[in-house]
Structures are given as C-alpha cells and as structure tokens.
Short mmCIF file of C-alpha atoms in Angstrom, two decimals:
data_model
loop_
_atom_site.label_atom_id
_atom_site.label_comp_id
_atom_site.label_asym_id
_atom_site.label_seq_id
_atom_site.Cartn_x
_atom_site.Cartn_y
_atom_site.Cartn_z
CA UNK W 15 -23.81 7.90 -16.82
CA UNK W 16 -21.86 9.78 -19.50
CA UNK W 17 -22.09 10.18 -23.27
CA UNK W 18 -19.72 11.61 -25.88
CA UNK W 19 -21.00 13.04 -29.20
CA UNK W 20 -18.39 13.15 -31.99
CA UNK W 21 -19.21 14.89 -35.28
CA UNK W 22 -17.51 17.52 -37.37
CA UNK W 23 -20.86 19.35 -37.82
CA UNK W 24 -21.20 21.87 -34.98
CA UNK W 25 -24.93 22.48 -35.46
CA UNK W 26 -25.73 18.77 -35.44
CA UNK W 27 -23.86 18.25 -32.14
CA UNK W 28 -25.57 21.24 -30.51
CA UNK W 29 -28.95 20.16 -31.85
CA UNK W 30 -28.63 16.67 -30.35
CA UNK W 31 -27.54 18.11 -27.01
CA UNK W 32 -30.57 20.40 -26.84
CA UNK W 33 -33.34 18.14 -28.12
CA UNK W 34 -32.78 14.90 -26.18
CA UNK W 35 -34.16 14.58 -22.64
CA UNK W 36 -30.94 13.35 -21.05
CA UNK W 37 -32.30 13.25 -17.49
CA UNK W 38 -35.09 10.91 -18.55
CA UNK W 39 -32.48 8.57 -20.00
CA UNK W 40 -30.35 8.70 -16.85
CA UNK W 41 -27.44 10.37 -18.64
CA UNK W 42 -25.88 13.01 -16.38
CA UNK W 43 -22.97 14.28 -18.49
CA UNK W 44 -22.84 14.93 -22.26
CA UNK W 45 -19.43 15.72 -23.75
CA UNK W 46 -18.74 16.89 -27.30
CA UNK W 47 -15.87 16.55 -29.76
CA UNK W 48 -15.51 17.64 -33.41
CA UNK W 49 -12.74 15.28 -34.50
CA UNK W 50 -11.26 11.91 -33.56
CA UNK W 51 -8.29 13.65 -31.92
CA UNK W 52 -10.61 15.70 -29.69
CA UNK W 53 -12.55 12.54 -28.86
CA UNK W 54 -9.39 10.76 -27.72
CA UNK W 55 -8.58 13.68 -25.44
CA UNK W 56 -12.05 13.43 -23.88
CA UNK W 57 -11.59 9.70 -23.28
CA UNK W 58 -8.30 10.41 -21.51
CA UNK W 59 -9.95 13.04 -19.30
CA UNK W 60 -13.30 11.41 -18.51
CA UNK W 61 -15.06 8.08 -18.08
CA UNK W 62 -17.22 7.60 -21.19
CA UNK W 63 -20.11 5.12 -21.06
CA UNK W 64 -21.73 5.76 -24.47
CA UNK W 65 -20.08 6.96 -27.68
CA UNK W 66 -22.25 8.52 -30.41
CA UNK W 67 -19.93 9.14 -33.34
CA UNK W 68 -20.27 10.13 -36.98
CA UNK W 69 -18.78 7.61 -39.40
CA UNK W 70 -17.47 10.06 -41.99
CA UNK W 71 -15.25 12.82 -40.60
CA UNK W 72 -12.21 14.66 -42.06
CA UNK W 73 -8.82 12.96 -41.58
CA UNK W 74 -10.15 10.03 -39.50
CA UNK W 75 -13.51 8.26 -39.55
CA UNK W 76 -15.62 6.97 -36.68
CA UNK W 77 -14.68 3.33 -37.24
CA UNK W 78 -11.01 4.18 -36.81
CA UNK W 79 -11.86 6.00 -33.57
CA UNK W 80 -13.72 2.96 -32.25
CA UNK W 81 -10.73 0.77 -33.15
CA UNK W 82 -8.65 3.06 -30.90
CA UNK W 83 -11.27 2.91 -28.14
CA UNK W 84 -11.19 -0.89 -28.18
CA UNK W 85 -7.40 -1.17 -28.38
CA UNK W 86 -6.93 1.10 -25.36
CA UNK W 87 -9.30 -0.85 -23.14
CA UNK W 88 -12.17 1.64 -22.95
CA UNK W 89 -15.52 -0.08 -22.47
CA UNK W 90 -18.03 2.37 -23.93
CA UNK W 91 -21.15 1.25 -25.79
CA UNK W 92 -20.72 2.55 -29.31
CA UNK W 93 -23.31 3.99 -31.75
CA UNK W 94 -22.53 5.30 -35.24
CA UNK W 95 -24.15 8.18 -37.14
CA UNK W 96 -24.16 7.86 -40.91
CA UNK W 97 -25.61 9.82 -43.81
CA UNK W 98 -26.52 6.68 -45.79
CA UNK W 99 -26.82 2.96 -45.36
CA UNK W 100 -23.46 1.42 -46.25
CA UNK W 101 -22.95 -2.34 -46.16
CA UNK W 102 -19.18 -2.03 -45.76
CA UNK W 103 -19.63 0.11 -42.65
CA UNK W 104 -22.15 -2.34 -41.27
CA UNK W 105 -19.85 -5.28 -41.90
CA UNK W 106 -16.91 -3.63 -40.13
CA UNK W 107 -19.23 -2.47 -37.39
CA UNK W 108 -20.16 -6.07 -36.62
CA UNK W 109 -16.51 -6.90 -35.90
CA UNK W 110 -16.29 -3.83 -33.64
CA UNK W 111 -19.51 -4.79 -31.81
CA UNK W 112 -21.29 -1.54 -32.70
CA UNK W 113 -24.61 -1.42 -30.84
CA UNK W 114 -26.55 0.31 -33.63
CA UNK W 115 -26.54 2.83 -36.47
CA UNK W 116 -28.55 6.07 -36.62
CA UNK W 117 -29.22 7.54 -40.07
CA UNK W 118 -28.92 11.24 -40.83
CA UNK W 119 -30.90 13.41 -40.82
CA UNK W 120 -31.47 12.37 -37.23
CA UNK W 121 -35.03 11.78 -36.05
CA UNK W 122 -35.42 12.53 -32.34
CA UNK W 123 -37.63 9.50 -31.61
CA UNK W 124 -35.32 7.10 -33.44
CA UNK W 125 -32.23 8.43 -31.64
CA UNK W 126 -33.99 8.31 -28.26
CA UNK W 127 -34.96 4.70 -28.86
CA UNK W 128 -31.36 3.74 -29.69
CA UNK W 129 -30.03 5.69 -26.69
CA UNK W 130 -32.46 3.86 -24.38
CA UNK W 131 -31.08 0.59 -25.69
CA UNK W 132 -27.54 1.89 -25.11
CA UNK W 133 -28.34 2.89 -21.52
CA UNK W 134 -29.78 -0.56 -20.85
CA UNK W 135 -26.65 -2.11 -22.34
CA UNK W 136 -24.38 0.02 -20.15
CA UNK W 137 -26.33 -0.92 -17.00
CA UNK W 138 -26.23 -4.57 -18.01
CA UNK W 139 -22.47 -4.41 -18.64
CA UNK W 140 -21.83 -2.69 -15.30
CA UNK W 141 -23.99 -5.19 -13.44
CA UNK W 142 -22.26 -8.09 -15.17
CA UNK W 143 -18.85 -6.55 -14.49
CA UNK W 144 -19.65 -6.06 -10.80
CA UNK W 145 -20.83 -9.66 -10.56
CA UNK W 146 -17.66 -10.89 -12.28
CA UNK W 147 -15.46 -8.87 -9.94
CA UNK W 148 -17.34 -10.20 -6.90
CA UNK W 149 -17.00 -13.76 -8.23
CA UNK W 150 -13.32 -13.19 -9.00
CA UNK W 151 -12.79 -12.05 -5.40
CA UNK W 152 -14.47 -15.22 -4.10
CA UNK W 153 -12.49 -17.31 -6.56
CA UNK W 154 -9.24 -15.71 -5.42
CA UNK W 155 -9.69 -17.14 -1.94
CA UNK W 156 -10.92 -20.48 -3.26
CA UNK W 157 -7.97 -20.79 -5.64
CA UNK W 158 -5.49 -19.90 -2.87
CA UNK W 159 -6.98 -22.44 -0.47
CA UNK W 160 -7.25 -25.31 -2.98
CA UNK W 161 -3.86 -24.68 -4.60
CA UNK W 162 -5.12 -23.57 -8.02
CA UNK W 163 -3.35 -20.21 -7.63
CA UNK W 164 0.26 -20.01 -6.47
CA UNK W 165 0.58 -17.78 -3.39
CA UNK W 166 3.70 -16.01 -4.63
CA UNK W 167 3.24 -12.21 -4.84
CA UNK W 168 3.69 -12.03 -8.62
CA UNK W 169 0.98 -14.64 -9.32
CA UNK W 170 -1.43 -12.92 -6.94
CA UNK W 171 -0.71 -9.50 -8.47
CA UNK W 172 -1.31 -10.87 -11.98
CA UNK W 173 -4.64 -12.39 -10.91
CA UNK W 174 -5.71 -9.10 -9.29
CA UNK W 175 -4.82 -7.07 -12.38
CA UNK W 176 -6.46 -9.50 -14.80
CA UNK W 177 -9.70 -9.53 -12.83
CA UNK W 178 -9.89 -5.78 -12.02
CA UNK W 179 -9.88 -6.34 -8.27
CA UNK W 180 -9.27 -3.30 -6.01
CA UNK W 181 -5.75 -1.90 -5.79
CA UNK W 182 -3.91 -2.80 -2.62
CA UNK W 183 -5.88 -5.96 -1.83
CA UNK W 184 -2.62 -7.93 -1.73
CA UNK W 185 -1.04 -5.43 0.67
CA UNK W 186 -3.73 -5.62 3.32
CA UNK W 187 -3.56 -7.83 6.41
CA UNK W 188 -6.10 -10.57 7.08
CA UNK W 189 -7.20 -12.45 10.15
CA UNK W 190 -7.74 -16.12 9.36
CA UNK W 191 -10.08 -18.50 11.17
CA UNK W 192 -11.07 -22.07 10.37
CA UNK W 193 -14.62 -23.13 11.29
CA UNK W 194 -15.24 -26.83 11.79
CA UNK W 195 -18.88 -27.86 12.15
CA UNK W 196 -19.69 -31.22 13.73
CA UNK W 197 -23.13 -31.99 12.30
CA UNK W 198 -25.26 -35.17 12.47
CA UNK W 199 -25.60 -34.95 8.68
CA UNK W 200 -21.83 -34.50 8.19
CA UNK W 201 -22.63 -31.38 6.15
CA UNK W 202 -23.59 -27.80 6.94
CA UNK W 203 -24.73 -24.89 4.78
CA UNK W 204 -22.56 -21.79 4.56
CA UNK W 205 -25.62 -19.47 4.49
CA UNK W 206 -26.30 -19.22 8.25
CA UNK W 207 -22.59 -18.72 8.87
CA UNK W 208 -22.45 -15.84 6.37
CA UNK W 209 -25.60 -14.31 7.83
CA UNK W 210 -24.36 -14.20 11.42
CA UNK W 211 -20.80 -13.18 10.53
CA UNK W 212 -22.24 -10.40 8.37
CA UNK W 213 -24.24 -9.08 11.33
CA UNK W 214 -21.27 -9.08 13.73
CA UNK W 215 -18.43 -7.98 11.43
CA UNK W 216 -18.40 -4.61 9.69
CA UNK W 217 -15.01 -5.37 8.12
CA UNK W 218 -14.85 -6.84 4.63
CA UNK W 219 -14.72 -10.60 4.94
CA UNK W 220 -14.86 -13.73 2.83
CA UNK W 221 -16.11 -17.19 3.77
CA UNK W 222 -14.82 -20.05 1.65
CA UNK W 223 -16.19 -23.60 1.72
CA UNK W 224 -13.17 -25.90 2.04
CA UNK W 225 -15.05 -29.10 2.92
CA UNK W 226 -18.62 -30.35 3.47
CA UNK W 227 -18.71 -28.85 6.96
CA UNK W 228 -15.53 -26.75 7.13
CA UNK W 229 -15.08 -23.09 6.22
CA UNK W 230 -12.25 -20.57 6.09
CA UNK W 231 -13.08 -17.06 7.29
CA UNK W 232 -10.76 -14.30 6.06
CA UNK W 233 -11.28 -10.88 7.64
CA UNK W 234 -9.64 -7.80 6.14
CA UNK W 235 -8.08 -5.80 8.97
CA UNK W 236 -8.29 -1.99 9.01
CA UNK W 237 -5.20 0.11 8.43
CA UNK W 238 -3.34 0.86 11.68
CA UNK W 239 -5.53 -1.49 13.74
CA UNK W 240 -5.07 -1.11 17.48
CA UNK W 241 -2.86 -3.63 19.29
CA UNK W 242 -5.87 -5.24 20.98
CA UNK W 243 -7.98 -5.33 17.80
CA UNK W 244 -7.61 -9.08 17.43
CA UNK W 245 -9.09 -9.61 20.91
CA UNK W 246 -12.26 -7.99 19.62
CA UNK W 247 -12.28 -10.35 16.65
CA UNK W 248 -11.96 -13.38 18.93
CA UNK W 249 -14.80 -12.04 21.07
CA UNK W 250 -17.03 -11.70 18.01
CA UNK W 251 -16.08 -15.17 16.81
CA UNK W 252 -17.23 -16.45 20.19
CA UNK W 253 -20.54 -14.67 19.63
CA UNK W 254 -20.82 -16.38 16.23
CA UNK W 255 -20.35 -19.83 17.81
CA UNK W 256 -22.89 -19.02 20.55
CA UNK W 257 -25.55 -17.89 18.09
CA UNK W 258 -24.94 -20.83 15.76
CA UNK W 259 -25.14 -23.23 18.73
CA UNK W 260 -28.49 -21.78 19.81
CA UNK W 261 -29.90 -22.05 16.30
CA UNK W 262 -28.48 -25.53 15.71
CA UNK W 263 -28.32 -27.28 19.12
CA UNK W 264 -27.46 -30.64 17.56
CA UNK W 265 -24.26 -29.24 16.06
CA UNK W 266 -20.91 -28.25 17.55
CA UNK W 267 -18.99 -25.26 16.18
CA UNK W 268 -15.23 -24.89 16.64
CA UNK W 269 -13.34 -21.85 15.38
CA UNK W 270 -9.56 -22.23 15.12
CA UNK W 271 -8.02 -18.77 14.81
CA UNK W 272 -4.70 -17.58 13.44
CA UNK W 273 -2.85 -14.27 13.85
CA UNK W 274 -3.13 -11.62 11.15
CA UNK W 275 -1.05 -12.37 8.05
CA UNK W 276 -0.80 -11.27 4.39
CA UNK W 277 -3.00 -12.52 1.57
CA UNK W 278 -0.13 -14.66 0.32
CA UNK W 279 -0.16 -16.61 3.60
CA UNK W 280 -3.77 -17.76 3.07
CA UNK W 281 -3.10 -21.34 1.88
CA UNK W 282 -0.53 -21.94 4.59
CA UNK W 283 -2.80 -20.58 7.31
CA UNK W 284 -5.53 -22.94 6.08
CA UNK W 285 -3.20 -25.94 6.05
CA UNK W 286 -1.90 -25.12 9.52
CA UNK W 287 -5.35 -24.59 11.03
CA UNK W 288 -6.87 -27.65 9.34
CA UNK W 289 -4.09 -29.90 10.61
CA UNK W 290 -4.17 -28.28 14.05
CA UNK W 291 -7.90 -29.05 14.31
CA UNK W 292 -7.20 -32.77 13.91
CA UNK W 293 -5.24 -32.79 17.18
CA UNK W 294 -7.92 -30.98 19.20
CA UNK W 295 -10.82 -32.37 21.21
CA UNK W 296 -13.56 -30.22 22.70
CA UNK W 297 -16.93 -31.08 24.16
CA UNK W 298 -18.39 -27.64 23.46
CA UNK W 299 -18.49 -24.95 20.80
CA UNK W 300 -15.67 -22.48 21.28
CA UNK W 301 -12.85 -20.44 19.72
CA UNK W 302 -9.36 -21.95 19.98
CA UNK W 303 -6.33 -19.84 19.11
CA UNK W 304 -3.37 -21.52 17.48
CA UNK W 305 -1.25 -18.71 18.89
CA UNK W 306 -1.96 -19.81 22.45
CA UNK W 307 -2.73 -23.53 22.32
CA UNK W 308 -4.06 -24.98 25.55
CA UNK W 309 -2.64 -28.46 26.08
CA UNK W 310 -5.84 -29.40 27.86
CA UNK W 311 -7.56 -29.22 24.48
CA UNK W 312 -5.04 -31.46 22.73
CA UNK W 313 -6.28 -34.96 21.91
CA UNK W 314 -5.38 -37.78 24.28
CA UNK W 315 -2.92 -39.24 21.79
CA UNK W 316 -1.00 -35.96 21.86
CA UNK W 317 -1.72 -34.98 25.45
CA UNK W 318 -0.30 -38.17 26.97
CA UNK W 319 3.21 -36.73 26.56
CA UNK W 320 2.43 -33.14 27.60
CA UNK W 321 3.65 -33.51 31.19
CA UNK W 322 7.18 -34.08 29.93
CA UNK W 323 7.18 -30.81 27.99
CA UNK W 324 8.33 -27.83 30.06
CA UNK W 325 6.52 -24.99 28.32
CA UNK W 326 7.00 -22.58 31.24
CA UNK W 327 10.74 -23.30 31.25
CA UNK W 328 10.86 -22.59 27.50
CA UNK W 329 9.04 -19.31 28.05
CA UNK W 330 11.59 -18.28 30.66
CA UNK W 331 14.52 -19.18 28.41
CA UNK W 332 12.99 -17.34 25.47
CA UNK W 333 12.30 -14.24 27.56
CA UNK W 334 16.04 -14.22 28.37
CA UNK W 335 16.96 -14.62 24.71
CA UNK W 336 18.34 -18.13 25.20
CA UNK W 337 16.97 -19.75 22.04
CA UNK W 338 19.86 -22.21 21.82
CA UNK W 339 18.99 -23.55 25.26
CA UNK W 340 15.39 -24.12 24.17
CA UNK W 341 16.66 -26.13 21.23
CA UNK W 342 18.93 -28.11 23.57
CA UNK W 343 15.92 -28.80 25.80
CA UNK W 344 13.97 -30.18 22.81
CA UNK W 345 16.92 -32.33 21.78
CA UNK W 346 17.16 -33.56 25.38
CA UNK W 347 13.50 -34.63 25.34
CA UNK W 348 14.11 -36.61 22.19
CA UNK W 349 17.25 -38.23 23.57
CA UNK W 350 15.40 -39.40 26.69
CA UNK W 351 12.85 -41.23 24.57
CA UNK W 352 13.05 -44.49 22.67
CA UNK W 353 14.27 -44.26 19.09
CA UNK W 354 10.67 -44.75 17.89
CA UNK W 355 8.58 -41.64 18.46
CA UNK W 356 4.81 -41.38 18.37
CA UNK W 357 3.34 -38.60 16.31
CA UNK W 358 1.47 -37.55 19.45
CA UNK W 359 4.74 -36.86 21.29
CA UNK W 360 6.15 -34.84 18.40
CA UNK W 361 2.90 -32.86 18.15
CA UNK W 362 3.15 -32.08 21.88
CA UNK W 363 6.58 -30.52 21.32
CA UNK W 364 5.27 -28.69 18.25
CA UNK W 365 2.32 -27.06 20.03
CA UNK W 366 4.27 -26.51 23.24
CA UNK W 367 6.96 -24.53 21.43
CA UNK W 368 4.34 -22.51 19.55
CA UNK W 369 2.67 -21.67 22.85
CA UNK W 370 5.96 -20.55 24.43
CA UNK W 371 7.02 -18.43 21.44
CA UNK W 372 3.76 -16.53 21.14
CA UNK W 373 3.46 -16.07 24.90
CA UNK W 374 6.90 -14.38 25.03
CA UNK W 375 6.15 -12.25 21.98
CA UNK W 376 3.07 -11.01 23.81
CA UNK W 377 5.14 -10.26 26.92
CA UNK W 378 7.68 -8.29 24.88
CA UNK W 379 4.90 -6.45 23.01
CA UNK W 380 6.28 -7.74 19.67
CA UNK W 381 3.99 -8.31 16.72
CA UNK W 382 3.55 -12.04 15.97
CA UNK W 383 2.82 -11.38 12.32
CA UNK W 384 6.30 -11.93 10.93
CA UNK W 385 6.55 -15.27 12.71
CA UNK W 386 3.02 -16.30 11.79
CA UNK W 387 3.71 -15.39 8.16
CA UNK W 388 7.01 -17.25 8.01
CA UNK W 389 5.56 -20.19 9.90
CA UNK W 390 2.52 -20.39 7.64
CA UNK W 391 4.63 -20.09 4.52
CA UNK W 392 7.04 -22.88 5.44
CA UNK W 393 5.16 -25.10 7.87
CA UNK W 394 3.30 -28.28 7.02
CA UNK W 395 2.36 -29.71 10.45
CA UNK W 396 1.97 -33.21 9.06
CA UNK W 397 5.50 -33.40 7.68
CA UNK W 398 6.98 -31.52 10.64
CA UNK W 399 5.63 -33.96 13.20
CA UNK W 400 6.25 -37.07 11.12
CA UNK W 401 9.99 -37.20 11.86
CA UNK W 402 12.51 -36.01 14.44
CA UNK W 403 14.61 -34.24 11.81
CA UNK W 404 11.55 -32.42 10.48
CA UNK W 405 10.65 -31.22 13.97
CA UNK W 406 14.23 -30.13 14.80
CA UNK W 407 14.63 -28.22 11.52
CA UNK W 408 11.28 -26.49 12.02
CA UNK W 409 12.19 -25.56 15.62
CA UNK W 410 15.53 -24.10 14.43
CA UNK W 411 13.75 -21.98 11.82
CA UNK W 412 11.06 -20.82 14.25
CA UNK W 413 13.59 -19.89 16.94
CA UNK W 414 15.81 -18.09 14.43
CA UNK W 415 12.87 -15.98 13.27
CA UNK W 416 11.84 -15.38 16.89
CA UNK W 417 15.36 -14.15 17.63
CA UNK W 418 15.31 -11.82 14.60
CA UNK W 419 11.91 -10.39 15.54
CA UNK W 420 12.84 -9.66 19.15
CA UNK W 421 16.23 -8.23 18.11
CA UNK W 422 14.66 -5.97 15.49
CA UNK W 423 12.00 -4.67 17.88
CA UNK W 424 12.34 -0.88 17.98
CA UNK W 425 14.20 -0.68 14.63
CA UNK W 426 11.03 -0.57 12.53
CA UNK W 427 11.36 3.12 11.70
CA UNK W 428 14.88 2.65 10.31
CA UNK W 429 13.69 -0.27 8.16
CA UNK W 430 10.85 1.83 6.73
CA UNK W 431 13.35 4.55 5.82
CA UNK W 432 15.52 1.93 4.09
CA UNK W 433 12.52 0.70 2.11
CA UNK W 434 11.59 4.23 1.03
CA UNK W 435 15.16 5.06 0.02
CA UNK W 436 15.48 1.87 -2.04
CA UNK W 437 12.22 2.68 -3.83
CA UNK W 438 13.42 6.24 -4.54
CA UNK W 439 16.74 4.96 -5.92
CA UNK W 440 15.10 2.37 -8.18
CA UNK W 441 11.97 4.13 -9.46
CA UNK W 442 13.08 3.74 -13.07
CA UNK W 443 13.41 -0.03 -12.71
CA UNK W 444 10.44 -1.67 -14.41
CA UNK W 445 11.08 -4.79 -12.31
CA UNK W 446 10.85 -2.94 -8.99
CA UNK W 447 8.69 -5.27 -6.92
CA UNK W 448 8.07 -6.61 -3.44
CA UNK W 449 10.65 -9.29 -4.10
CA UNK W 450 13.46 -6.88 -5.02
CA UNK W 451 12.61 -4.50 -2.17
CA UNK W 452 12.41 -7.37 0.34
CA UNK W 453 15.80 -8.69 -0.75
CA UNK W 454 17.32 -5.23 -0.20
CA UNK W 455 16.11 -4.95 3.42
CA UNK W 456 16.47 -8.67 4.24
CA UNK W 457 12.88 -9.60 5.05
CA UNK W 458 10.51 -11.92 3.21
CA UNK W 459 8.29 -10.57 0.38
CA UNK W 460 5.21 -11.94 2.16
CA UNK W 461 6.01 -10.00 5.33
CA UNK W 462 7.21 -6.84 3.57
CA UNK W 463 3.77 -5.58 2.52
CA UNK W 464 2.29 -6.13 5.97
CA UNK W 465 5.28 -4.55 7.74
CA UNK W 466 5.32 -1.43 5.55
CA UNK W 467 1.57 -1.00 5.89
CA UNK W 468 1.67 -1.43 9.67
CA UNK W 469 4.61 0.88 10.31
CA UNK W 470 3.96 3.64 7.75
CA UNK W 471 0.18 3.48 7.43
CA UNK W 472 0.57 3.30 3.63
CA UNK W 473 -0.08 0.49 1.16
CA UNK W 474 3.25 -0.46 -0.43
CA UNK W 475 2.01 -0.57 -4.04
CA UNK W 476 0.23 2.78 -3.60
CA UNK W 477 3.39 4.32 -2.13
CA UNK W 478 5.50 3.14 -5.08
CA UNK W 479 2.91 4.45 -7.54
CA UNK W 480 2.73 7.76 -5.68
CA UNK W 481 6.50 8.19 -5.83
CA UNK W 482 6.46 7.48 -9.56
CA UNK W 483 3.70 10.03 -10.12
CA UNK W 484 5.62 12.63 -8.05
CA UNK W 485 8.75 12.04 -10.14
CA UNK W 486 6.69 12.31 -13.33
CA UNK W 487 5.25 15.66 -12.19
CA UNK W 488 8.75 17.09 -11.75
CA UNK W 489 9.81 15.91 -15.20
CA UNK W 490 6.68 17.36 -16.80
CA UNK W 491 7.26 20.78 -15.24
CA UNK W 492 11.05 20.99 -15.41
CA UNK W 493 11.84 19.35 -18.76
CA UNK W 494 10.66 18.98 -22.33
CA UNK W 495 10.93 15.18 -22.49
CA UNK W 496 8.01 13.29 -24.00
CA UNK W 497 5.43 11.24 -22.10
CA UNK W 498 7.07 8.10 -23.50
CA UNK W 499 10.45 9.05 -21.99
CA UNK W 500 8.86 10.04 -18.68
CA UNK W 501 7.06 6.72 -18.49
CA UNK W 502 10.39 4.92 -18.97
CA UNK W 503 12.25 7.13 -16.46
CA UNK W 504 9.61 6.54 -13.78
CA UNK W 505 9.26 2.78 -14.23
CA UNK W 506 5.83 2.54 -15.87
CA UNK W 507 5.50 -0.47 -18.16
CA UNK W 508 4.11 1.57 -21.09
CA UNK W 509 2.94 5.06 -21.90
CA UNK W 510 -0.75 4.10 -21.99
CA UNK W 511 -0.59 2.72 -18.45
CA UNK W 512 1.34 5.83 -17.37
CA UNK W 513 -1.42 8.08 -18.78
CA UNK W 514 -4.13 6.13 -16.95
CA UNK W 515 -2.29 6.13 -13.62
CA UNK W 516 -1.38 9.82 -13.89
CA UNK W 517 -4.97 10.78 -14.72
CA UNK W 518 -6.25 8.64 -11.87
CA UNK W 519 -3.87 10.30 -9.39
CA UNK W 520 -4.11 13.94 -10.49
CA UNK W 521 -7.36 14.27 -12.43
CA UNK W 522 -5.38 15.54 -15.43
CA UNK W 523 -3.59 13.96 -18.37
CA UNK W 524 0.22 14.46 -18.39
CA UNK W 525 -0.04 17.01 -21.21
CA UNK W 526 -2.81 18.92 -19.44
CA UNK W 527 -0.78 18.93 -16.21
CA UNK W 528 2.28 20.27 -18.04
CA UNK W 529 0.21 23.02 -19.71
CA UNK W 530 -1.42 24.08 -16.46
CA UNK W 531 1.56 24.06 -14.11
CA UNK W 532 4.64 24.74 -16.19
CA UNK W 533 5.93 28.25 -15.66
#
C-alpha cells in the first residue's frame, strides 16, 4: 500500500515520514511532494492509495489538487492537513469525499488513528472493487447468453472498459459446452458442477445458469494451444459427467460441446447447443460433440430419415472440393420427397452436413474455428430447419465458408502480414478497430481476433497498443512535438489515456522517457 505526503513545509514532511510506524499500518511506500505540480507527477509515476495533503500551499491548494485527482480517475483515499478549522474547507471537502482532516501542529497519535482509518478504507475499496469486477465478469457471460448485451465487438469492448475487466479478454478463444441435467426435481444446483469443474480444469472458466437445470460452461483456452488440446477438454468433461453421476445417481448429465470460438460467439454457441440438445436422446450421461454428431444419438423423429442421407458421400465430395455437388445432393433429397417436409427430415440434413464438414476439416488439418464462429453467428437451428429455403440458404453459406477455409489453408502467414501492415498504415486513425481491420483483409471481425491470436501468438488489441507506443517512443526521441500531438498522431483518444497507456507499457511518463532517452 502506498501513501503520498504533499506539503510545502520540508521539515513537516520529513517529520511525518520519520515518526509514523508505516510497517505497522501496512504501508510499504511513502512518497513526498512539495507542491501540487510535484504531486501530479508522482501520481503519473506511481499508484497512490492514500493522499495526505496540506490545504494551504503556494500557487495551488490541496482542494484543487484533489479535484484534479478525481477528474483524472485516480482512486486514492484523501486526507487534508490544515492549520485551523475552516468551515468552507470542510464544506468543499464533503463534496470531494475527503476521509478526514488533521489539524496542525500534527499529533502523532491523532494522525496514526486517521491513517488506520484510511488503510481500512483502502482495503475495503479494493475488496469491493475486486468483488465488482468478479461480478461484472459473471454478468458479462449472463448478459451475452440472455441477450442483454449485444455480441458485436464494440459493445463488448465498451462493457469491458466500463467495468475494468482484464485487457484482451475479448481477444481470447473459448471452448463452449452446454450441460443439461435431467433431475427428478427438474432443478439442479450449480454448486456441485462448479466444484468438480474447478478441480479438473486449471484454465479460467465461467459457469452460467441458463435454465433451472441447464448451464453454459465457457473455458478460456491458453495462447497457442496444441492442436489436440480440445481432446483433453472433452476427456475432462467426461470425467465431470462420471463424477456427477456417481454423486447423483438419480440424475443424468449430458454435455453438448462446441469448438473453440471468440467471446462474441457466446450467445450463438448457446443457442446452437441448446437447440441441438432438443434433437438428442441418450440413455446415459455422456459428452456429445456438435462438431461430430452421431446420428445414432439423434431423436427418433429426426433419425427416421437418416438412412436417406449420404454423409459418407458428402465427405468424399467435400474432400475433393466439390461443394456444388454436395449442394446438388441436398437439393436432390428434397426433390425426392413430398412437398411437405417434417422438421425431423430437415434436421437430419442439417446435422448430417455438419458432420461431413467437420470430418473433412479434421482430415485436412484445418481449424474449424472460422466455420464454427460464422455458423454460430448466423445460425438459428430452429429457423434453419423450419423451411426448405432456410436450410438451402444455410447450406450455401456453410459450404461457401468451408471452401474459403480450405482454400486459404497455408496462407495464414500472408494474412497476418497484411493485418500488421494495415495497422501500421492506420495507427493515427482513432477509429482503427477490429471491424476496419477485418474489412481490409476480408474476414469477419469475430474471427479476426481469434485468427490473429492463433497465428501470431499475440492479442490483437495488445499488438495495436504496442505499435502505438513504439511510434510514440520514436516521436518523443526524434521530435519536439507535444504529448497532445503525439497522442493524436498515434491514435490515442486523448492525452490522459495516452499518458496512462505509455506509463503502463514503459514504466515512465512520456516526458520522463523523453528526458532519459533523447540524445
């Protein structure tokens, strides 16, 4: 915990530093400043938890300093030193949420008592902040799944910024699984699920209650995860179902798993998995992958048509790149049938084509993520399988994306270079975003973050920020332009945000960096 003493009296500052038992209070760093300007510089260099400032100082008083602290988003607990009781100071202090006043001459016991209160306040604020951030993270998933928060990248980014969630959370990849519990009470507590998942998964995960006995599990995948990483996840999900089944023998636990996809695909993955589960029957607890649907698990209403669907033939055609022939085969199936189609028959085609597509992607060693992302973003299984036109249009889109993915296989490195060059050329654009970058390289914004992360090993937002900081360093060393101009030239929204990001990246303020490194 840190504290800053601000007073224009040198002896007073040194006396306070020497007489207070800082270790006993839990304060590890004590900084000093002798004017408001010096205090601002300390705030820009260090994290300050407690401010102990004189009210009356030359040129600028302590109340004005605290106004600046508040306006710039610093969250220190503030205490004022004053030579006399002044009602006007007290009244303004109330509006600034001053913790307390300490009268001069300072009595050690009185100051220690106030500092103890300040330390308790800081700990309380940090605990409350951590709890709010944790709740905001849980709410993020809940809001995505229930539709409260739009899944577009800009809305997600705004939510993350407003709730102080970790940088890069939107650029990570997640493995989605839908747990359906068949319980005699038609309800099941999330606590045993969280307990067992927590024991088996070291990755960061979130479990969201989406119904009385249904849960969405979102697992954050590590950077550069091995190709067979998802197999390990499925194995651990199987262990979860086994342990839950042993503990609750009267219940049945079915996990429906999805491929890895971006955060923005969360609501679509949920919709897809929830609808998929309605077409599945199983007499035992197990894990069922939507990426490799077994027709033997499809409900009788759907399965009755499965013999007419030539999945193996579709796989062969797809492996030869003959997507148009697959579409012709689907049209042929529909032409051979009466003009009235059962939803079960259309679902059989739906799941059969999914099975063929993901099987061939596996054979060709192509990542399924782009398809799973696009499919999740655009697919509503209920509407797709409610009409022939809906099914045909969905099949066209799926096969077109499949064709693009298999054609682009091996060109990933060139695409990454294009992304990096576009970022370099547009650093000064304040509206540089996933959407503008994605448009430039002709892939979807949802897939862009995952793709860049997977192929380069870097988080897209961190890369953009790093390039902006690198450009700012060059301008600081090689020019005399102001911080305001540098912020504009490097695409930062305002100079205050630029200062914070630069300090976070380099450990120095822009002015300090220029002073230290300029020749």
